[in-house]
Structure formats: structure tokens, C-alpha cells
């Protein structure tokens, strides 16, 4: 029998991924995955479609989302799993983020205009089904299409990165506040990709918050690079989770299922998800 593998981190067109929820589910099955959580940025919009597609395709799908937070002035992503999709706390936080995202895109379009880059809201939204889930990668793509930069990476490096002139965060939510909301919804709160946090003071402080786990296996990081996070999680008795952070063709080197967790880990999340649905 094929080994059970579950990818706990991926994105769809409901945020900045390029495949629809149904397409991600079909790809998960053809990639040999047995379990999946879709973790769009600040959105659970993928779920009605993903759950139905998962049921039909015979893959176990559990709730997930990747929340944007700010901790000690630094952008930090927190993953949440296993909450009920009807949990008002999660729905409310996602709704606040949708408003934040719409407003900050306006702000960033204004900052880009000051630099001579003419991009309209129509340019950003016309290729999407919904105004929801909009983010910097959509702005970067518009900049490439208009010939203002050669690729998405250049757009981030010169203009859209956190420390660049055209960046706006909008009204932020703290990591502590976000963890509290996830816990109210009986979900698990997980520190996403600590591999990417280079500020040791921020990291140390984050590990003192009431997290339930760490994303130890991440994208294409190697076993030796993941070791550090596995050992911290082990010492603190935290869940050791992981996933690919698949986004589709915007990050072509990251394949769905390139990081994953085994069945016993997935069962902990799935059991809580089922309890929360009951
Ligand atoms: P936002 O949530 O709107 O602030 O956008 C953040 C997202 O932009 C991240 O989750 C990545 O998917 C993407 N991103 C960040 N930096 C880069 C980069 N240098 N190149 C491509 N995509 C990036
Ligand atoms: Fe993203
Ligand atoms: Fe992230
Ligand atoms: Zn992600």
C-alpha cells in the first residue's frame, strides 16, 4: 500500500495561488497524497468547493487558513487547523482581513502611482472571480504585464517588499490576538515557516506564546534544515507539522506534496476537525 502523506499548506485562487480549489484537490490525488489542508491567506473561501471535491476524489480534507499577523513589528504567518468552518470567530477574522486587503491595495496603488506606475483597480480585479483574497502577488503580476518590471521577484525586491516604498500593511492583527481567536474556535495555532524568520528576538518571543505547534517541514527545505524546528517542537511538546506552501505557477519550483506529515500526525488534526463539526 502507498504511504499516507498529507500536505498541510497550500494556496488556491481564493488567495494568491493559481489553481482553483477543485484543481488543487485533483492535483493532490494525482500526486499520491491521502490528506490535505488548504491554507489560503486570511481566507476559508476555498472550503465548500474543496470539501465536496475531496469527498468525490477520496482524499481527506481538513480545515485550514494562513493568517497574516504582526509581532514586534515583523510580519508573521500563523496557520490554523481543525476549526469548524462555521466558527464565527474565524469567519469574523477572515472578514476583517478581506476589508484590510481591499483597503491596503488601494493604498499601494496610490504609492505606485506616485512612482509613475499607472495600475487601476480594474487591472487587478478583472482577471479574478471575486474581489476577495487580493494580495501583493496580484499587484506584482499587473506590474509585469504592464512592463514596469521584468518579473514578480523584481516587483517585490524594488517596490512591494515589507521595507520598500510601495508597501502598505493596512490595519494589522497581532500574533497573540490571532492565537486567542483560533483557540476560541477550538482550532490549532501553528507557527508557519519559522525557517524564514531571521530576527532571533522575534522568534524567541513568539515561542513563548501559547502556540500548539510549529511548521517544521517546509517547502523544499532539507531534512537537516528542518531538524532545528523538530527539536524545538519536541522539547516544547508542540505538534510537528508541515507542508509545501504550493502556490501553482507563481512559484513553479514548489510542488504540491514536497513537504508533508504522516498519518498519525494528520489524525490528530482530523479528529479535532471532526469533533468540531459534530
Ligand atoms: P500579502 O499577503 O498580500 O502581503 O503577500 C504576501 C505573499 O506574497 C506571500 O505569501 C508570498 O506568496 C508572496 N511573496 C512574498 N515575497 C515574494 C517574492 N519575493 N516573490 C514572489 N512572491 C512573493
Ligand atoms: Fe502567498
Ligand atoms: Fe506564509
Ligand atoms: Zn502559505
Coordinates of N, CA and C in Angstrom, one line a residue, residues 11-199:
X11 N -2.1 26.9 -1.4 CA -2.9 28.1 -1.7 C -3.7 27.9 -3.0
X12 N -4.9 28.5 -3.1 CA -5.7 28.4 -4.3 C -6.0 29.8 -4.9
X13 N -6.8 29.9 -5.9 CA -7.2 31.2 -6.4 C -8.1 32.0 -5.4
X14 N -8.4 31.4 -4.3 CA -9.1 32.2 -3.3 C -8.2 33.1 -2.5
X15 N -6.8 32.9 -2.7 CA -5.9 33.9 -2.3 C -4.9 34.1 -3.4
X16 N -3.6 33.8 -3.2 CA -2.6 34.1 -4.3 C -2.1 32.9 -5.0
X17 N -2.8 31.7 -5.0 CA -2.5 30.6 -5.8 C -3.1 30.7 -7.2
X18 N -2.6 29.8 -8.1 CA -3.1 29.9 -9.5 C -4.1 28.8 -9.9
X19 N -4.3 27.8 -9.0 CA -5.2 26.7 -9.3 C -6.5 26.9 -8.4
X20 N -7.6 26.5 -9.0 CA -8.9 26.6 -8.2 C -8.9 25.5 -7.1
X21 N -9.7 25.7 -6.1 CA -9.8 24.6 -5.1 C -9.9 23.2 -5.7
X22 N -10.8 23.1 -6.6 CA -11.1 21.8 -7.3 C -9.8 21.3 -8.0
X23 N -9.1 22.2 -8.7 CA -7.9 21.8 -9.4 C -6.8 21.3 -8.4
X24 N -6.7 22.0 -7.2 CA -5.7 21.6 -6.2 C -6.0 20.2 -5.7
X25 N -7.3 19.9 -5.4 CA -7.7 18.6 -5.0 C -7.3 17.5 -6.0
X26 N -7.6 17.8 -7.3 CA -7.3 16.8 -8.3 C -5.8 16.6 -8.4
X27 N -5.0 17.7 -8.2 CA -3.6 17.5 -8.3 C -3.1 16.8 -7.1
X28 N -3.7 17.0 -5.9 CA -3.3 16.3 -4.7 C -3.5 14.8 -4.9
X29 N -4.6 14.4 -5.5 CA -4.8 13.0 -5.7 C -3.8 12.4 -6.7
X30 N -3.6 13.1 -7.8 CA -2.7 12.6 -8.8 C -1.2 12.6 -8.3
X31 N -1.0 13.4 -7.2 CA 0.4 13.4 -6.7 C 0.6 12.4 -5.6
X32 N -0.5 11.6 -5.4 CA -0.4 10.5 -4.4 C -0.6 10.9 -3.0
X33 N -1.2 12.1 -2.7 CA -1.5 12.5 -1.3 C -2.8 11.8 -0.8
X34 N -2.8 11.6 0.5 CA -4.0 11.0 1.1 C -4.8 12.0 1.9
X35 N -4.1 13.1 2.3 CA -4.7 14.1 3.2 C -4.2 15.5 2.7
X36 N -5.1 16.5 3.0 CA -4.7 17.9 2.5 C -5.4 18.9 3.4
X37 N -4.7 20.0 3.6 CA -5.4 21.2 4.2 C -5.1 22.3 3.3
X38 N -6.1 23.1 2.9 CA -5.9 24.3 2.0 C -5.7 25.5 3.0
X39 N -4.7 26.2 2.8 CA -4.4 27.3 3.8 C -4.2 28.6 3.1
X40 N -5.3 29.1 2.5 CA -5.2 30.4 1.8 C -4.9 31.5 2.8
X41 N -4.3 32.6 2.3 CA -4.0 33.7 3.1 C -5.4 34.4 3.6
X42 N -5.6 34.3 4.9 CA -6.7 35.0 5.6 C -8.1 34.7 5.0
X43 N -8.2 33.5 4.4 CA -9.5 33.2 3.7 C -9.8 31.7 3.8
X44 N -11.1 31.4 4.1 CA -11.5 30.0 4.0 C -12.5 29.8 2.9
X45 N -12.5 30.7 1.9 CA -13.5 30.7 0.8 C -13.3 29.4 0.0
X46 N -12.2 28.8 0.0 CA -12.0 27.6 -0.9 C -12.8 26.4 -0.4
X47 N -13.3 26.4 0.9 CA -13.7 25.2 1.5 C -15.0 24.5 1.0
X48 N -16.1 25.2 0.7 CA -17.2 24.5 0.2 C -16.8 23.6 -1.0
X49 N -16.1 24.2 -2.0 CA -15.7 23.5 -3.2 C -14.7 22.4 -2.9
X50 N -13.7 22.7 -2.0 CA -12.6 21.8 -1.7 C -13.2 20.5 -1.0
X51 N -14.1 20.7 0.0 CA -14.6 19.6 0.7 C -15.4 18.7 -0.2
X52 N -16.2 19.3 -1.1 CA -17.0 18.5 -2.0 C -16.1 17.7 -3.0
X53 N -15.1 18.4 -3.5 CA -14.2 17.7 -4.4 C -13.4 16.6 -3.7
X54 N -13.0 16.9 -2.5 CA -12.3 15.9 -1.7 C -13.1 14.6 -1.5
X55 N -14.3 14.8 -1.1 CA -15.2 13.7 -0.9 C -15.3 12.8 -2.1
X56 N -15.5 13.5 -3.3 CA -15.7 12.8 -4.6 C -14.4 12.1 -4.9
X57 N -13.3 12.7 -4.7 CA -12.0 12.2 -5.2 C -11.4 11.2 -4.2
X58 N -12.0 11.1 -3.0 CA -11.5 10.1 -2.0 C -10.2 10.6 -1.3
X59 N -10.1 11.9 -1.0 CA -8.9 12.4 -0.2 C -9.5 13.1 1.0
X60 N -8.8 12.9 2.1 CA -9.3 13.6 3.4 C -8.9 15.0 3.4
X61 N -9.8 15.9 3.6 CA -9.6 17.3 3.6 C -10.0 17.9 4.9
X62 N -9.1 18.6 5.6 CA -9.4 19.3 6.9 C -9.3 20.8 6.8
X63 N -10.0 21.5 7.6 CA -10.0 23.0 7.6 C -8.6 23.6 7.8
X64 N -8.3 24.7 7.2 CA -7.1 25.4 7.4 C -7.1 26.8 6.9
X65 N -6.2 27.6 7.4 CA -6.1 29.0 6.9 C -4.7 29.5 7.4
X66 N -4.1 30.4 6.6 CA -2.9 31.1 7.0 C -3.1 32.5 7.3
X67 N -3.1 32.9 8.6 CA -3.4 34.3 9.0 C -2.1 35.1 8.9
X68 N -2.3 36.4 8.4 CA -1.2 37.4 8.5 C -1.3 38.0 9.8
X69 N -0.2 38.1 10.5 CA -0.1 38.8 11.8 C 1.1 39.7 11.9
X70 N 1.2 40.6 12.9 CA 2.4 41.3 13.1 C 2.8 41.1 14.5
X71 N 4.1 40.8 14.7 CA 4.6 40.5 16.1 C 5.9 41.3 16.2
X72 N 6.0 42.2 17.2 CA 7.1 43.0 17.4 C 7.5 43.8 16.2
X73 N 6.5 44.2 15.4 CA 6.7 45.0 14.2 C 7.1 44.2 13.0
X74 N 7.1 42.8 13.1 CA 7.5 42.0 12.0 C 6.3 41.2 11.5
X75 N 6.2 41.0 10.2 CA 5.1 40.2 9.6 C 5.3 38.7 9.9
X76 N 4.4 38.1 10.5 CA 4.5 36.7 10.9 C 3.2 35.9 10.4
X77 N 3.4 34.8 9.8 CA 2.2 34.0 9.4 C 1.9 32.9 10.4
X78 N 0.7 32.8 10.7 CA 0.2 31.7 11.6 C -0.8 30.9 10.9
X79 N -0.6 29.5 11.0 CA -1.5 28.6 10.4 C -2.5 28.2 11.4
X80 N -3.8 28.0 11.0 CA -4.8 27.5 11.9 C -5.4 26.3 11.3
X81 N -5.7 25.2 12.1 CA -6.3 24.0 11.5 C -7.4 23.5 12.4
X82 N -8.3 22.7 11.8 CA -9.2 21.9 12.6 C -10.5 22.6 13.1
X83 N -10.5 23.9 13.0 CA -11.7 24.7 13.5 C -12.9 24.3 12.6
X84 N -14.1 24.6 13.1 CA -15.3 24.4 12.3 C -15.3 25.5 11.3
X85 N -15.7 25.2 10.1 CA -15.8 26.2 9.0 C -16.9 27.2 9.3
X86 N -17.8 26.8 10.3 CA -18.9 27.7 10.7 C -18.5 28.6 11.9
X87 N -17.3 28.4 12.4 CA -16.9 29.1 13.6 C -17.0 30.6 13.4
X88 N -17.8 31.3 14.2 CA -18.0 32.8 13.9 C -16.7 33.6 14.1
X89 N -15.8 33.1 15.1 CA -14.6 33.8 15.4 C -13.7 33.8 14.1
X90 N -13.6 32.7 13.4 CA -12.7 32.6 12.3 C -13.3 33.4 11.1
X91 N -14.7 33.2 10.9 CA -15.3 33.9 9.8 C -15.2 35.4 10.0
X92 N -15.3 35.9 11.2 CA -15.2 37.3 11.5 C -13.7 37.8 11.2
X93 N -12.7 37.1 11.7 CA -11.4 37.5 11.4 C -11.1 37.5 9.9
X94 N -11.5 36.5 9.2 CA -11.3 36.5 7.7 C -12.0 37.7 7.1
X95 N -13.2 38.1 7.6 CA -13.9 39.2 7.0 C -13.1 40.5 7.3
X96 N -12.6 40.6 8.5 CA -11.7 41.8 8.7 C -10.5 41.9 7.8
X97 N -9.9 40.7 7.6 CA -8.8 40.7 6.7 C -9.2 41.0 5.2
X98 N -10.3 40.6 4.8 CA -10.8 40.9 3.5 C -10.9 42.4 3.3
X99 N -11.4 43.1 4.3 CA -11.6 44.6 4.3 C -10.2 45.2 4.3
X100 N -9.3 44.7 5.1 CA -7.9 45.2 5.2 C -7.2 45.1 3.8
X101 N -7.4 43.9 3.2 CA -6.7 43.7 1.9 C -7.2 44.6 0.8
X102 N -8.5 44.8 0.8 CA -9.1 45.7 -0.2 C -8.6 47.1 0.0
X103 N -8.6 47.6 1.2 CA -8.1 48.9 1.5 C -6.6 49.1 1.3
X104 N -5.8 48.1 1.7 CA -4.4 48.3 1.5 C -3.9 48.3 0.0
X105 N -4.7 47.5 -0.8 CA -4.4 47.5 -2.2 C -4.6 48.9 -2.8
X106 N -5.7 49.6 -2.4 CA -5.9 51.0 -2.8 C -4.7 51.9 -2.4
X107 N -4.3 51.7 -1.2 CA -3.1 52.5 -0.7 C -1.9 52.2 -1.5
X108 N -1.6 50.9 -1.8 CA -0.4 50.5 -2.6 C -0.5 51.0 -4.0
X109 N -1.7 51.0 -4.6 CA -1.9 51.5 -6.0 C -1.6 53.0 -6.0
X110 N -1.9 53.7 -4.9 CA -1.6 55.2 -4.8 C -0.1 55.4 -4.7
X111 N 0.6 54.6 -3.9 CA 2.0 54.7 -3.7 C 2.7 54.4 -5.0
X112 N 2.2 53.4 -5.8 CA 2.8 53.0 -7.1 C 2.6 54.2 -8.1
X113 N 1.4 54.8 -8.0 CA 1.1 55.9 -8.9 C 2.1 57.0 -8.7
X114 N 2.5 57.3 -7.4 CA 3.4 58.4 -7.1 C 4.8 58.1 -7.8
X115 N 5.1 56.8 -8.0 CA 6.3 56.5 -8.7 C 6.2 56.4 -10.2
X116 N 5.0 56.7 -10.7 CA 4.7 56.8 -12.2 C 4.2 55.5 -12.7
X117 N 3.8 54.5 -11.8 CA 3.2 53.3 -12.3 C 1.7 53.4 -12.3
X118 N 1.1 53.4 -13.5 CA -0.4 53.6 -13.6 C -1.0 52.2 -13.6
X119 N -1.6 51.8 -12.5 CA -2.3 50.5 -12.4 C -3.7 50.8 -11.8
X120 N -4.7 50.3 -12.4 CA -6.1 50.6 -11.9 C -6.6 49.4 -11.1
X121 N -7.7 49.6 -10.3 CA -8.3 48.5 -9.6 C -8.8 47.5 -10.6
X122 N -9.3 48.0 -11.8 CA -9.8 47.2 -12.8 C -8.7 46.2 -13.3
X123 N -7.5 46.7 -13.5 CA -6.3 45.9 -13.9 C -6.1 44.7 -12.9
X124 N -6.3 45.0 -11.6 CA -6.0 44.0 -10.6 C -7.2 43.0 -10.5
X125 N -8.4 43.5 -10.6 CA -9.5 42.6 -10.3 C -10.1 41.9 -11.5
X126 N -9.8 42.4 -12.7 CA -10.6 41.9 -13.9 C -10.3 40.5 -14.2
X127 N -9.1 39.9 -13.8 CA -8.9 38.5 -14.1 C -9.3 37.6 -12.9
X128 N -10.0 38.2 -11.9 CA -10.4 37.3 -10.8 C -11.9 37.2 -10.7
X129 N -12.3 36.1 -10.1 CA -13.8 35.9 -10.0 C -14.4 36.8 -8.9
X130 N -13.5 37.2 -7.9 CA -14.0 37.8 -6.7 C -13.0 38.9 -6.3
X131 N -13.5 39.9 -5.5 CA -12.7 40.9 -5.0 C -11.9 40.4 -3.8
X132 N -12.3 39.2 -3.3 CA -11.7 38.8 -2.0 C -10.3 38.1 -2.3
X133 N -9.5 38.1 -1.2 CA -8.3 37.3 -1.3 C -7.2 38.0 -2.1
X134 N -7.3 39.3 -2.2 CA -6.4 40.0 -3.1 C -5.1 40.3 -2.3
X135 N -3.9 40.2 -2.9 CA -2.7 40.5 -2.2 C -1.6 41.0 -3.1
X136 N -0.4 41.2 -2.5 CA 0.7 41.7 -3.3 C 1.1 41.0 -4.6
X137 N 1.0 39.6 -4.6 CA 1.3 38.9 -5.8 C 0.5 39.4 -7.0
X138 N -0.8 39.8 -6.7 CA -1.6 40.2 -7.8 C -1.1 41.6 -8.4
X139 N -0.7 42.4 -7.4 CA -0.1 43.7 -7.9 C 1.2 43.5 -8.7
X140 N 2.0 42.5 -8.2 CA 3.3 42.2 -8.9 C 3.0 41.8 -10.3
X141 N 2.0 40.9 -10.4 CA 1.7 40.3 -11.7 C 1.2 41.5 -12.7
X142 N 0.4 42.4 -12.2 CA 0.0 43.5 -13.0 C 1.2 44.4 -13.4
X143 N 2.2 44.6 -12.5 CA 3.4 45.3 -12.9 C 4.2 44.7 -14.0
X144 N 4.2 43.3 -14.0 CA 4.9 42.6 -15.0 C 4.2 42.7 -16.3
X145 N 2.8 42.6 -16.3 CA 2.0 42.7 -17.5 C 2.2 44.0 -18.2
X146 N 2.3 45.1 -17.3 CA 2.4 46.4 -17.9 C 3.8 46.8 -18.3
X147 N 4.8 45.8 -18.1 CA 6.2 46.0 -18.5 C 6.9 46.9 -17.5
X148 N 6.4 47.2 -16.3 CA 7.1 48.0 -15.3 C 8.3 47.3 -14.7
X149 N 8.2 46.0 -14.6 CA 9.3 45.2 -14.0 C 9.4 43.9 -14.9
X150 N 10.6 43.3 -14.8 CA 10.7 42.1 -15.7 C 10.1 40.9 -15.1
X151 N 10.0 40.7 -13.8 CA 9.3 39.6 -13.2 C 8.8 39.9 -11.8
X152 N 8.0 39.0 -11.2 CA 7.4 39.2 -9.9 C 8.4 39.5 -8.8
X153 N 9.5 38.7 -8.9 CA 10.6 38.9 -7.9 C 11.1 40.3 -7.9
X154 N 11.3 40.9 -9.1 CA 11.8 42.3 -9.2 C 10.8 43.3 -8.5
X155 N 9.5 43.0 -8.8 CA 8.4 43.9 -8.2 C 8.5 43.9 -6.7
X156 N 8.7 42.7 -6.1 CA 8.9 42.6 -4.6 C 10.2 43.3 -4.1
X157 N 11.2 42.9 -4.8 CA 12.6 43.4 -4.4 C 12.7 44.9 -4.4
X158 N 12.1 45.6 -5.5 CA 12.2 47.0 -5.6 C 11.1 47.8 -5.0
X159 N 9.9 47.3 -5.0 CA 8.7 48.2 -4.6 C 7.8 47.6 -3.6
X160 N 7.5 46.3 -3.6 CA 6.4 45.7 -2.8 C 6.9 45.1 -1.5
X161 N 8.2 44.8 -1.3 CA 8.7 44.2 -0.1 C 8.4 45.0 1.1
X162 N 8.4 44.3 2.3 CA 8.0 45.0 3.5 C 8.7 46.3 3.8
X163 N 10.0 46.4 3.4 CA 10.7 47.6 3.7 C 10.8 48.5 2.5
X164 N 10.0 48.3 1.5 CA 10.1 49.1 0.2 C 9.0 50.2 0.2
X165 N 9.2 51.2 -0.7 CA 8.4 52.4 -0.7 C 6.9 52.2 -1.0
X166 N 6.5 51.2 -1.7 CA 5.1 51.0 -2.1 C 4.4 49.9 -1.3
X167 N 5.0 49.6 -0.1 CA 4.3 48.6 0.8 C 3.4 49.3 1.7
X168 N 2.2 48.7 1.9 CA 1.3 49.1 3.0 C 0.8 47.8 3.6
X169 N 0.7 47.9 5.0 CA 0.2 46.6 5.6 C -1.3 46.7 5.9
X170 N -1.8 47.9 6.0 CA -3.2 48.0 6.5 C -3.3 47.7 8.0
X171 N -4.5 47.7 8.5 CA -4.7 47.5 9.9 C -4.3 46.1 10.3
X172 N -3.3 46.0 11.2 CA -2.8 44.6 11.4 C -3.4 44.0 12.6
X173 N -3.2 42.7 12.7 CA -3.7 41.9 13.9 C -2.5 41.3 14.5
X174 N -2.4 41.3 15.8 CA -1.2 40.8 16.5 C -1.2 39.2 16.5
X175 N -0.1 38.6 16.7 CA 0.0 37.2 16.7 C -0.8 36.7 18.0
X176 N -0.6 37.3 19.1 CA -1.3 36.9 20.3 C -2.9 36.9 20.1
X177 N -3.3 38.0 19.6 CA -4.8 38.2 19.3 C -5.3 37.1 18.4
X178 N -4.5 36.8 17.4 CA -4.9 35.7 16.4 C -4.9 34.3 17.0
X179 N -3.9 34.1 17.9 CA -3.9 32.7 18.5 C -5.1 32.6 19.4
X180 N -5.4 33.7 20.1 CA -6.6 33.7 21.0 C -7.9 33.3 20.2
X181 N -8.0 34.0 19.1 CA -9.2 33.7 18.2 C -9.2 32.3 17.7
X182 N -8.1 31.8 17.3 CA -8.0 30.4 16.8 C -8.4 29.4 18.0
X183 N -7.9 29.7 19.2 CA -8.3 28.9 20.3 C -9.8 28.9 20.7
X184 N -10.3 30.1 20.6 CA -11.8 30.3 20.8 C -12.6 29.4 19.9
X185 N -12.1 29.2 18.7 CA -12.7 28.4 17.6 C -12.3 26.9 17.8
X186 N -11.6 26.6 18.8 CA -11.1 25.2 19.1 C -10.2 24.7 18.0
X187 N -9.5 25.6 17.4 CA -8.5 25.2 16.4 C -7.1 25.1 16.9
X188 N -6.2 24.6 16.1 CA -4.8 24.5 16.5 C -4.1 25.7 15.9
X189 N -3.2 26.4 16.7 CA -2.5 27.6 16.2 C -1.0 27.2 16.0
X190 N -0.5 27.4 14.8 CA 0.8 26.8 14.4 C 1.6 28.0 13.8
X191 N 2.9 28.0 14.3 CA 3.8 29.0 13.7 C 4.3 28.5 12.3
X192 N 3.9 29.3 11.3 CA 4.3 28.9 9.9 C 5.8 29.2 9.6
X193 N 6.3 28.4 8.8 CA 7.7 28.5 8.2 C 8.7 29.4 9.1
X194 N 9.0 28.9 10.3 CA 10.0 29.6 11.1 C 11.3 29.7 10.4
X195 N 11.6 28.9 9.4 CA 12.8 28.9 8.6 C 13.0 30.3 8.0
X196 N 11.9 31.0 7.8 CA 12.0 32.3 7.1 C 12.2 33.5 8.0
X197 N 12.1 33.2 9.3 CA 12.2 34.4 10.3 C 13.7 34.5 10.7
X198 N 14.2 35.7 10.3 CA 15.7 35.9 10.6 C 15.9 36.7 11.9
X199 N 14.9 37.2 12.5 CA 15.1 38.0 13.7 C 14.9 37.1 14.9

